[in-house]
Amino acid sequence: MFGNLVQIELIRLLKNKTLKICAPIGTLMVIFIIAVTEFLAAFGALETEQLRAITVAEFRGIMLTTTFSIVMSLVMPVTVVYTTCGYSKERLAVNIEGAIRSRFKLCMSEVTGIALFIVMLNLLLFPGLLLLYISHPADIVFIINNNWSDILSMYAFSCLNNIYICIIVYLISKFTSRAPLALALSLIVSIIGVILTGIASIMVNELVPVDKPGSSAIVDAIMYMLLSVPVVVLSIALAVRYRKADRI
């Protein structure tokens, strides 16, 4: 049953009208940035002192992976918001909640579906790199030999970053069926989160001596704990809401 719920969530995400609108826009954004990259490379941007150590192949790869990650961090949360808010409008409660009463199991299946959706769509990075270097076969060999681990690291970071963002917007979207309101609340939470994270990062760096053994591990642990706060708070609030609705 859990697998079927995950499959339903994946289908909803992939067939959502928002994704069909955002995907072409995101593709055009990536193409535009790549065109700008080629323009800069052709007119000597890599000859500057700051970029002289970067080859043209590396520059193209960096720009594509960075742009792709940014576009995904915009497209995926919007898709998740509209898909989650559309749950009640599509009357899925009538079909699904009649078969499963556990709200926790239902939410976990949706989060799992969102995570798989993110992992699957981020795989498009690799065909994108192949198309980018298709006219430069030597660059493909160069990237595989020298930068493959960096690309995999960027892919993993993009997936984890998008999963974190999408979990937060998913939890916020569970409190309303109005997608624009959920997007606005998500934006406000994101702005507040960035500000508080920046302040907390400064405070942590001042409190933990840089030369202290294991200081970097301590700083990372504290930052991970701070990043988990909005997820924990929203999860508790959602659990209380569902408990009052006699669903847990």
PDB file of C-alpha atoms in Angstrom:
ATOM      1  CA  MET A   1       0.000   0.000   0.000  1.00  0.00           C
ATOM      2  CA  PHE A   2       2.828   2.407   0.860  1.00  0.00           C
ATOM      3  CA  GLY A   3       4.429   1.808  -2.541  1.00  0.00           C
ATOM      4  CA  ASN A   4       1.140   2.567  -4.270  1.00  0.00           C
ATOM      5  CA  LEU A   5       0.826   5.844  -2.381  1.00  0.00           C
ATOM      6  CA  VAL A   6       4.365   6.828  -3.398  1.00  0.00           C
ATOM      7  CA  GLN A   7       3.533   5.988  -7.009  1.00  0.00           C
ATOM      8  CA  ILE A   8       0.378   8.115  -6.844  1.00  0.00           C
ATOM      9  CA  GLU A   9       2.382  11.076  -5.528  1.00  0.00           C
ATOM     10  CA  LEU A  10       4.983  10.674  -8.280  1.00  0.00           C
ATOM     11  CA  ILE A  11       2.267  10.604 -10.940  1.00  0.00           C
ATOM     12  CA  ARG A  12       0.629  13.700  -9.465  1.00  0.00           C
ATOM     13  CA  LEU A  13       3.936  15.587  -9.462  1.00  0.00           C
ATOM     14  CA  LEU A  14       4.919  14.564 -12.989  1.00  0.00           C
ATOM     15  CA  LYS A  15       1.473  15.301 -14.462  1.00  0.00           C
ATOM     16  CA  ASN A  16       0.942  18.551 -12.614  1.00  0.00           C
ATOM     17  CA  LYS A  17       0.154  21.468 -14.942  1.00  0.00           C
ATOM     18  CA  THR A  18       2.577  23.691 -13.039  1.00  0.00           C
ATOM     19  CA  LEU A  19       5.500  21.457 -13.983  1.00  0.00           C
ATOM     20  CA  LYS A  20       4.439  21.555 -17.628  1.00  0.00           C
ATOM     21  CA  ILE A  21       4.578  25.360 -17.463  1.00  0.00           C
ATOM     22  CA  CYS A  22       7.720  25.697 -15.354  1.00  0.00           C
ATOM     23  CA  ALA A  23       9.774  23.100 -17.242  1.00  0.00           C
ATOM     24  CA  PRO A  24       9.915  25.013 -20.562  1.00  0.00           C
ATOM     25  CA  ILE A  25      10.613  28.270 -18.710  1.00  0.00           C
ATOM     26  CA  GLY A  26      13.425  26.613 -16.762  1.00  0.00           C
ATOM     27  CA  THR A  27      14.833  25.085 -19.948  1.00  0.00           C
ATOM     28  CA  LEU A  28      14.887  28.503 -21.633  1.00  0.00           C
ATOM     29  CA  MET A  29      16.668  29.957 -18.609  1.00  0.00           C
ATOM     30  CA  VAL A  30      19.367  27.273 -18.805  1.00  0.00           C
ATOM     31  CA  ILE A  31      19.767  27.748 -22.564  1.00  0.00           C
ATOM     32  CA  PHE A  32      20.047  31.522 -22.106  1.00  0.00           C
ATOM     33  CA  ILE A  33      22.753  31.178 -19.432  1.00  0.00           C
ATOM     34  CA  ILE A  34      24.671  28.699 -21.605  1.00  0.00           C
ATOM     35  CA  ALA A  35      24.474  31.132 -24.525  1.00  0.00           C
ATOM     36  CA  VAL A  36      25.817  33.893 -22.284  1.00  0.00           C
ATOM     37  CA  THR A  37      28.571  31.519 -21.130  1.00  0.00           C
ATOM     38  CA  GLU A  38      29.633  30.836 -24.708  1.00  0.00           C
ATOM     39  CA  PHE A  39      29.556  34.557 -25.439  1.00  0.00           C
ATOM     40  CA  LEU A  40      31.775  35.337 -22.452  1.00  0.00           C
ATOM     41  CA  ALA A  41      34.199  32.539 -23.302  1.00  0.00           C
ATOM     42  CA  ALA A  42      34.411  33.680 -26.922  1.00  0.00           C
ATOM     43  CA  PHE A  43      35.207  37.254 -25.933  1.00  0.00           C
ATOM     44  CA  GLY A  44      37.987  36.423 -23.496  1.00  0.00           C
ATOM     45  CA  ALA A  45      36.302  36.226 -20.095  1.00  0.00           C
ATOM     46  CA  LEU A  46      38.626  33.350 -19.169  1.00  0.00           C
ATOM     47  CA  GLU A  47      41.680  35.436 -19.867  1.00  0.00           C
ATOM     48  CA  THR A  48      41.104  37.547 -16.772  1.00  0.00           C
ATOM     49  CA  GLU A  49      43.339  36.948 -13.776  1.00  0.00           C
ATOM     50  CA  GLN A  50      40.521  35.487 -11.649  1.00  0.00           C
ATOM     51  CA  LEU A  51      39.451  32.896 -14.256  1.00  0.00           C
ATOM     52  CA  ARG A  52      42.753  32.171 -15.961  1.00  0.00           C
ATOM     53  CA  ALA A  53      43.183  28.858 -14.131  1.00  0.00           C
ATOM     54  CA  ILE A  54      39.802  27.572 -15.404  1.00  0.00           C
ATOM     55  CA  THR A  55      39.612  25.864 -18.767  1.00  0.00           C
ATOM     56  CA  VAL A  56      36.773  26.487 -21.216  1.00  0.00           C
ATOM     57  CA  ALA A  57      35.398  22.983 -20.598  1.00  0.00           C
ATOM     58  CA  GLU A  58      35.382  23.515 -16.827  1.00  0.00           C
ATOM     59  CA  PHE A  59      33.784  26.946 -17.220  1.00  0.00           C
ATOM     60  CA  ARG A  60      30.963  25.494 -19.302  1.00  0.00           C
ATOM     61  CA  GLY A  61      30.412  22.689 -16.793  1.00  0.00           C
ATOM     62  CA  ILE A  62      30.414  25.038 -13.793  1.00  0.00           C
ATOM     63  CA  MET A  63      27.911  27.392 -15.404  1.00  0.00           C
ATOM     64  CA  LEU A  64      25.598  24.567 -16.476  1.00  0.00           C
ATOM     65  CA  THR A  65      25.595  22.751 -13.126  1.00  0.00           C
ATOM     66  CA  THR A  66      25.125  25.981 -11.185  1.00  0.00           C
ATOM     67  CA  THR A  67      22.331  27.238 -13.434  1.00  0.00           C
ATOM     68  CA  PHE A  68      20.639  23.841 -13.434  1.00  0.00           C
ATOM     69  CA  SER A  69      20.722  23.703  -9.628  1.00  0.00           C
ATOM     70  CA  ILE A  70      19.232  27.198  -9.315  1.00  0.00           C
ATOM     71  CA  VAL A  71      16.469  26.440 -11.833  1.00  0.00           C
ATOM     72  CA  MET A  72      15.605  23.192 -10.062  1.00  0.00           C
ATOM     73  CA  SER A  73      15.436  24.994  -6.709  1.00  0.00           C
ATOM     74  CA  LEU A  74      12.783  27.268  -8.252  1.00  0.00           C
ATOM     75  CA  VAL A  75      10.792  24.808 -10.351  1.00  0.00           C
ATOM     76  CA  MET A  76      10.507  21.959  -7.846  1.00  0.00           C
ATOM     77  CA  PRO A  77       9.152  23.897  -4.829  1.00  0.00           C
ATOM     78  CA  VAL A  78       6.512  25.585  -6.997  1.00  0.00           C
ATOM     79  CA  THR A  79       5.470  22.200  -8.399  1.00  0.00           C
ATOM     80  CA  VAL A  80       5.321  20.683  -4.913  1.00  0.00           C
ATOM     81  CA  VAL A  81       3.188  23.574  -3.616  1.00  0.00           C
ATOM     82  CA  TYR A  82       0.598  23.319  -6.387  1.00  0.00           C
ATOM     83  CA  THR A  83       0.547  19.526  -6.227  1.00  0.00           C
ATOM     84  CA  THR A  84       0.082  19.480  -2.450  1.00  0.00           C
ATOM     85  CA  CYS A  85      -2.530  22.237  -2.435  1.00  0.00           C
ATOM     86  CA  GLY A  86      -4.398  20.443  -5.198  1.00  0.00           C
ATOM     87  CA  TYR A  87      -4.939  17.412  -2.951  1.00  0.00           C
ATOM     88  CA  SER A  88      -8.305  18.598  -1.652  1.00  0.00           C
ATOM     89  CA  LYS A  89      -9.375  20.187  -4.949  1.00  0.00           C
ATOM     90  CA  GLU A  90      -8.828  16.896  -6.758  1.00  0.00           C
ATOM     91  CA  ARG A  91     -10.942  15.148  -4.097  1.00  0.00           C
ATOM     92  CA  LEU A  92      -8.173  12.641  -3.485  1.00  0.00           C
ATOM     93  CA  ALA A  93      -9.207  12.489   0.172  1.00  0.00           C
ATOM     94  CA  VAL A  94     -12.337  10.626  -0.868  1.00  0.00           C
ATOM     95  CA  ASN A  95     -10.359   7.970  -2.756  1.00  0.00           C
ATOM     96  CA  ILE A  96      -7.229   7.664  -0.606  1.00  0.00           C
ATOM     97  CA  GLU A  97      -8.270   8.394   2.968  1.00  0.00           C
ATOM     98  CA  GLY A  98     -11.065   5.895   2.729  1.00  0.00           C
ATOM     99  CA  ALA A  99      -8.448   3.181   2.244  1.00  0.00           C
ATOM    100  CA  ILE A 100      -5.820   4.506   4.673  1.00  0.00           C
ATOM    101  CA  ARG A 101      -6.561   6.378   7.890  1.00  0.00           C
ATOM    102  CA  SER A 102      -2.974   6.912   9.029  1.00  0.00           C
ATOM    103  CA  ARG A 103      -2.082  10.509   8.233  1.00  0.00           C
ATOM    104  CA  PHE A 104       1.540   9.833   9.184  1.00  0.00           C
ATOM    105  CA  LYS A 105       1.843   7.044   6.630  1.00  0.00           C
ATOM    106  CA  LEU A 106       0.164   9.204   4.002  1.00  0.00           C
ATOM    107  CA  CYS A 107       2.494  12.157   4.634  1.00  0.00           C
ATOM    108  CA  MET A 108       5.578   9.917   4.608  1.00  0.00           C
ATOM    109  CA  SER A 109       4.526   8.421   1.278  1.00  0.00           C
ATOM    110  CA  GLU A 110       4.116  11.918  -0.160  1.00  0.00           C
ATOM    111  CA  VAL A 111       7.515  13.029   1.149  1.00  0.00           C
ATOM    112  CA  THR A 112       9.081   9.871  -0.299  1.00  0.00           C
ATOM    113  CA  GLY A 113       7.422  10.577  -3.643  1.00  0.00           C
ATOM    114  CA  ILE A 114       8.734  14.152  -3.575  1.00  0.00           C
ATOM    115  CA  ALA A 115      12.272  12.928  -2.799  1.00  0.00           C
ATOM    116  CA  LEU A 116      12.169  10.424  -5.682  1.00  0.00           C
ATOM    117  CA  PHE A 117      10.747  13.111  -7.961  1.00  0.00           C
ATOM    118  CA  ILE A 118      13.679  15.400  -7.109  1.00  0.00           C
ATOM    119  CA  VAL A 119      16.291  12.676  -7.582  1.00  0.00           C
ATOM    120  CA  MET A 120      14.791  11.709 -10.944  1.00  0.00           C
ATOM    121  CA  LEU A 121      14.551  15.242 -12.341  1.00  0.00           C
ATOM    122  CA  ASN A 122      18.055  16.170 -11.197  1.00  0.00           C
ATOM    123  CA  LEU A 123      19.347  13.297 -13.328  1.00  0.00           C
ATOM    124  CA  LEU A 124      18.589  15.530 -16.312  1.00  0.00           C
ATOM    125  CA  LEU A 125      21.851  17.276 -15.468  1.00  0.00           C
ATOM    126  CA  PHE A 126      23.859  14.460 -17.064  1.00  0.00           C
ATOM    127  CA  PRO A 127      22.110  14.480 -20.479  1.00  0.00           C
ATOM    128  CA  GLY A 128      22.466  18.263 -20.336  1.00  0.00           C
ATOM    129  CA  LEU A 129      26.225  17.960 -19.862  1.00  0.00           C
ATOM    130  CA  LEU A 130      26.384  15.440 -22.700  1.00  0.00           C
ATOM    131  CA  LEU A 131      24.545  17.814 -25.045  1.00  0.00           C
ATOM    132  CA  LEU A 132      26.769  20.678 -23.921  1.00  0.00           C
ATOM    133  CA  TYR A 133      29.950  18.797 -24.828  1.00  0.00           C
ATOM    134  CA  ILE A 134      28.596  16.816 -27.784  1.00  0.00           C
ATOM    135  CA  SER A 135      30.442  19.046 -30.258  1.00  0.00           C
ATOM    136  CA  HIS A 136      33.628  18.860 -28.161  1.00  0.00           C
ATOM    137  CA  PRO A 137      34.339  15.131 -27.580  1.00  0.00           C
ATOM    138  CA  ALA A 138      37.756  15.913 -26.094  1.00  0.00           C
ATOM    139  CA  ASP A 139      36.057  17.998 -23.398  1.00  0.00           C
ATOM    140  CA  ILE A 140      33.933  14.996 -22.370  1.00  0.00           C
ATOM    141  CA  VAL A 141      37.080  12.940 -21.757  1.00  0.00           C
ATOM    142  CA  PHE A 142      38.652  15.854 -19.882  1.00  0.00           C
ATOM    143  CA  ILE A 143      35.626  16.321 -17.615  1.00  0.00           C
ATOM    144  CA  ILE A 144      35.353  12.590 -16.869  1.00  0.00           C
ATOM    145  CA  ASN A 145      39.033  12.377 -15.960  1.00  0.00           C
ATOM    146  CA  ASN A 146      39.261  15.579 -13.921  1.00  0.00           C
ATOM    147  CA  ASN A 147      35.860  16.808 -12.753  1.00  0.00           C
ATOM    148  CA  TRP A 148      33.551  13.790 -12.530  1.00  0.00           C
ATOM    149  CA  SER A 149      33.637  13.697  -8.726  1.00  0.00           C
ATOM    150  CA  ASP A 150      32.834  17.422  -8.591  1.00  0.00           C
ATOM    151  CA  ILE A 151      29.819  16.909 -10.852  1.00  0.00           C
ATOM    152  CA  LEU A 152      28.545  14.041  -8.692  1.00  0.00           C
ATOM    153  CA  SER A 153      29.045  16.181  -5.592  1.00  0.00           C
ATOM    154  CA  MET A 154      27.091  19.003  -7.223  1.00  0.00           C
ATOM    155  CA  TYR A 155      24.319  16.563  -8.170  1.00  0.00           C
ATOM    156  CA  ALA A 156      24.122  15.247  -4.606  1.00  0.00           C
ATOM    157  CA  PHE A 157      24.139  18.764  -3.142  1.00  0.00           C
ATOM    158  CA  SER A 158      21.397  19.870  -5.547  1.00  0.00           C
ATOM    159  CA  CYS A 159      19.243  16.870  -4.616  1.00  0.00           C
ATOM    160  CA  LEU A 160      19.670  17.373  -0.861  1.00  0.00           C
ATOM    161  CA  ASN A 161      19.114  21.124  -1.122  1.00  0.00           C
ATOM    162  CA  ASN A 162      15.945  20.675  -3.181  1.00  0.00           C
ATOM    163  CA  ILE A 163      14.627  17.955  -0.874  1.00  0.00           C
ATOM    164  CA  TYR A 164      15.125  20.219   2.148  1.00  0.00           C
ATOM    165  CA  ILE A 165      13.383  23.167   0.480  1.00  0.00           C
ATOM    166  CA  CYS A 166      10.546  21.017  -0.851  1.00  0.00           C
ATOM    167  CA  ILE A 167       9.883  19.389   2.520  1.00  0.00           C
ATOM    168  CA  ILE A 168       9.438  22.831   4.069  1.00  0.00           C
ATOM    169  CA  VAL A 169       7.107  24.083   1.321  1.00  0.00           C
ATOM    170  CA  TYR A 170       5.244  20.750   1.446  1.00  0.00           C
ATOM    171  CA  LEU A 171       4.606  21.136   5.173  1.00  0.00           C
ATOM    172  CA  ILE A 172       3.483  24.740   4.711  1.00  0.00           C
ATOM    173  CA  SER A 173       1.175  23.713   1.854  1.00  0.00           C
ATOM    174  CA  LYS A 174      -0.524  21.200   4.133  1.00  0.00           C
ATOM    175  CA  PHE A 175      -2.064  24.085   6.092  1.00  0.00           C
ATOM    176  CA  THR A 176      -3.915  25.607   3.142  1.00  0.00           C
ATOM    177  CA  SER A 177      -5.429  24.625  -0.191  1.00  0.00           C
ATOM    178  CA  ARG A 178      -4.557  28.010  -1.719  1.00  0.00           C
ATOM    179  CA  ALA A 179      -1.311  27.642  -3.628  1.00  0.00           C
ATOM    180  CA  PRO A 180      -0.533  31.407  -3.939  1.00  0.00           C
ATOM    181  CA  LEU A 181      -0.868  31.768  -0.160  1.00  0.00           C
ATOM    182  CA  ALA A 182       1.375  28.752   0.391  1.00  0.00           C
ATOM    183  CA  LEU A 183       3.965  30.214  -1.991  1.00  0.00           C
ATOM    184  CA  ALA A 184       3.848  33.561  -0.184  1.00  0.00           C
ATOM    185  CA  LEU A 185       4.249  31.893   3.210  1.00  0.00           C
ATOM    186  CA  SER A 186       7.090  29.757   1.858  1.00  0.00           C
ATOM    187  CA  LEU A 187       8.851  32.860   0.555  1.00  0.00           C
ATOM    188  CA  ILE A 188       8.477  34.618   3.906  1.00  0.00           C
ATOM    189  CA  VAL A 189       9.769  31.576   5.777  1.00  0.00           C
ATOM    190  CA  SER A 190      12.707  31.325   3.353  1.00  0.00           C
ATOM    191  CA  ILE A 191      13.667  34.978   3.840  1.00  0.00           C
ATOM    192  CA  ILE A 192      13.416  34.705   7.615  1.00  0.00           C
ATOM    193  CA  GLY A 193      15.362  31.434   7.515  1.00  0.00           C
ATOM    194  CA  VAL A 194      18.188  32.940   5.439  1.00  0.00           C
ATOM    195  CA  ILE A 195      18.460  35.934   7.775  1.00  0.00           C
ATOM    196  CA  LEU A 196      18.426  33.824  10.937  1.00  0.00           C
ATOM    197  CA  THR A 197      20.862  31.303   9.461  1.00  0.00           C
ATOM    198  CA  GLY A 198      23.258  34.104   8.569  1.00  0.00           C
ATOM    199  CA  ILE A 199      23.041  35.574  12.069  1.00  0.00           C
ATOM    200  CA  ALA A 200      23.430  32.128  13.650  1.00  0.00           C
ATOM    201  CA  SER A 201      26.431  31.366  11.424  1.00  0.00           C
ATOM    202  CA  ILE A 202      28.173  34.551  12.564  1.00  0.00           C
ATOM    203  CA  MET A 203      27.451  33.806  16.218  1.00  0.00           C
ATOM    204  CA  VAL A 204      28.616  30.197  15.943  1.00  0.00           C
ATOM    205  CA  ASN A 205      31.848  31.212  14.224  1.00  0.00           C
ATOM    206  CA  GLU A 206      32.539  33.710  16.995  1.00  0.00           C
ATOM    207  CA  LEU A 207      31.747  31.259  19.799  1.00  0.00           C
ATOM    208  CA  VAL A 208      33.710  28.318  18.389  1.00  0.00           C
ATOM    209  CA  PRO A 209      37.455  29.052  18.020  1.00  0.00           C
ATOM    210  CA  VAL A 210      38.731  28.364  14.508  1.00  0.00           C
ATOM    211  CA  ASP A 211      41.990  26.826  15.781  1.00  0.00           C
ATOM    212  CA  LYS A 212      40.208  24.439  18.138  1.00  0.00           C
ATOM    213  CA  PRO A 213      40.511  20.743  17.090  1.00  0.00           C
ATOM    214  CA  GLY A 214      37.282  19.532  15.525  1.00  0.00           C
ATOM    215  CA  SER A 215      35.853  23.075  15.386  1.00  0.00           C
ATOM    216  CA  SER A 216      34.602  22.615  11.824  1.00  0.00           C
ATOM    217  CA  ALA A 217      32.686  19.475  12.824  1.00  0.00           C
ATOM    218  CA  ILE A 218      31.130  21.334  15.767  1.00  0.00           C
ATOM    219  CA  VAL A 219      30.088  24.242  13.538  1.00  0.00           C
ATOM    220  CA  ASP A 220      28.590  21.866  10.957  1.00  0.00           C
ATOM    221  CA  ALA A 221      26.651  19.963  13.643  1.00  0.00           C
ATOM    222  CA  ILE A 222      25.237  23.195  15.076  1.00  0.00           C
ATOM    223  CA  MET A 223      24.238  24.449  11.620  1.00  0.00           C
ATOM    224  CA  TYR A 224      22.528  21.152  10.776  1.00  0.00           C
ATOM    225  CA  MET A 225      20.588  21.371  14.034  1.00  0.00           C
ATOM    226  CA  LEU A 226      19.506  24.919  13.203  1.00  0.00           C
ATOM    227  CA  LEU A 227      18.437  23.896   9.696  1.00  0.00           C
ATOM    228  CA  SER A 228      16.286  21.119  11.147  1.00  0.00           C
ATOM    229  CA  VAL A 229      14.329  23.555  13.345  1.00  0.00           C
ATOM    230  CA  PRO A 230      11.769  24.709  10.715  1.00  0.00           C
ATOM    231  CA  VAL A 231      11.130  21.113   9.627  1.00  0.00           C
ATOM    232  CA  VAL A 232      10.585  19.968  13.225  1.00  0.00           C
ATOM    233  CA  VAL A 233       8.383  22.951  14.134  1.00  0.00           C
ATOM    234  CA  LEU A 234       6.208  22.615  11.029  1.00  0.00           C
ATOM    235  CA  SER A 235       5.930  18.826  11.506  1.00  0.00           C
ATOM    236  CA  ILE A 236       4.766  19.255  15.112  1.00  0.00           C
ATOM    237  CA  ALA A 237       2.275  21.947  14.092  1.00  0.00           C
ATOM    238  CA  LEU A 238       0.910  19.705  11.329  1.00  0.00           C
ATOM    239  CA  ALA A 239       0.633  16.748  13.719  1.00  0.00           C
ATOM    240  CA  VAL A 240      -1.328  18.911  16.185  1.00  0.00           C
ATOM    241  CA  ARG A 241      -3.606  20.107  13.404  1.00  0.00           C
ATOM    242  CA  TYR A 242      -4.323  16.580  12.228  1.00  0.00           C
ATOM    243  CA  ARG A 243      -4.816  15.368  15.780  1.00  0.00           C
ATOM    244  CA  LYS A 244      -7.471  18.008  16.320  1.00  0.00           C
ATOM    245  CA  ALA A 245      -9.095  16.819  13.115  1.00  0.00           C
ATOM    246  CA  ASP A 246      -9.126  13.298  14.609  1.00  0.00           C
ATOM    247  CA  ARG A 247      -6.886  11.901  11.869  1.00  0.00           C
ATOM    248  CA  ILE A 248      -3.999  10.555  13.975  1.00  0.00           C
TER     249      ILE A 248
END
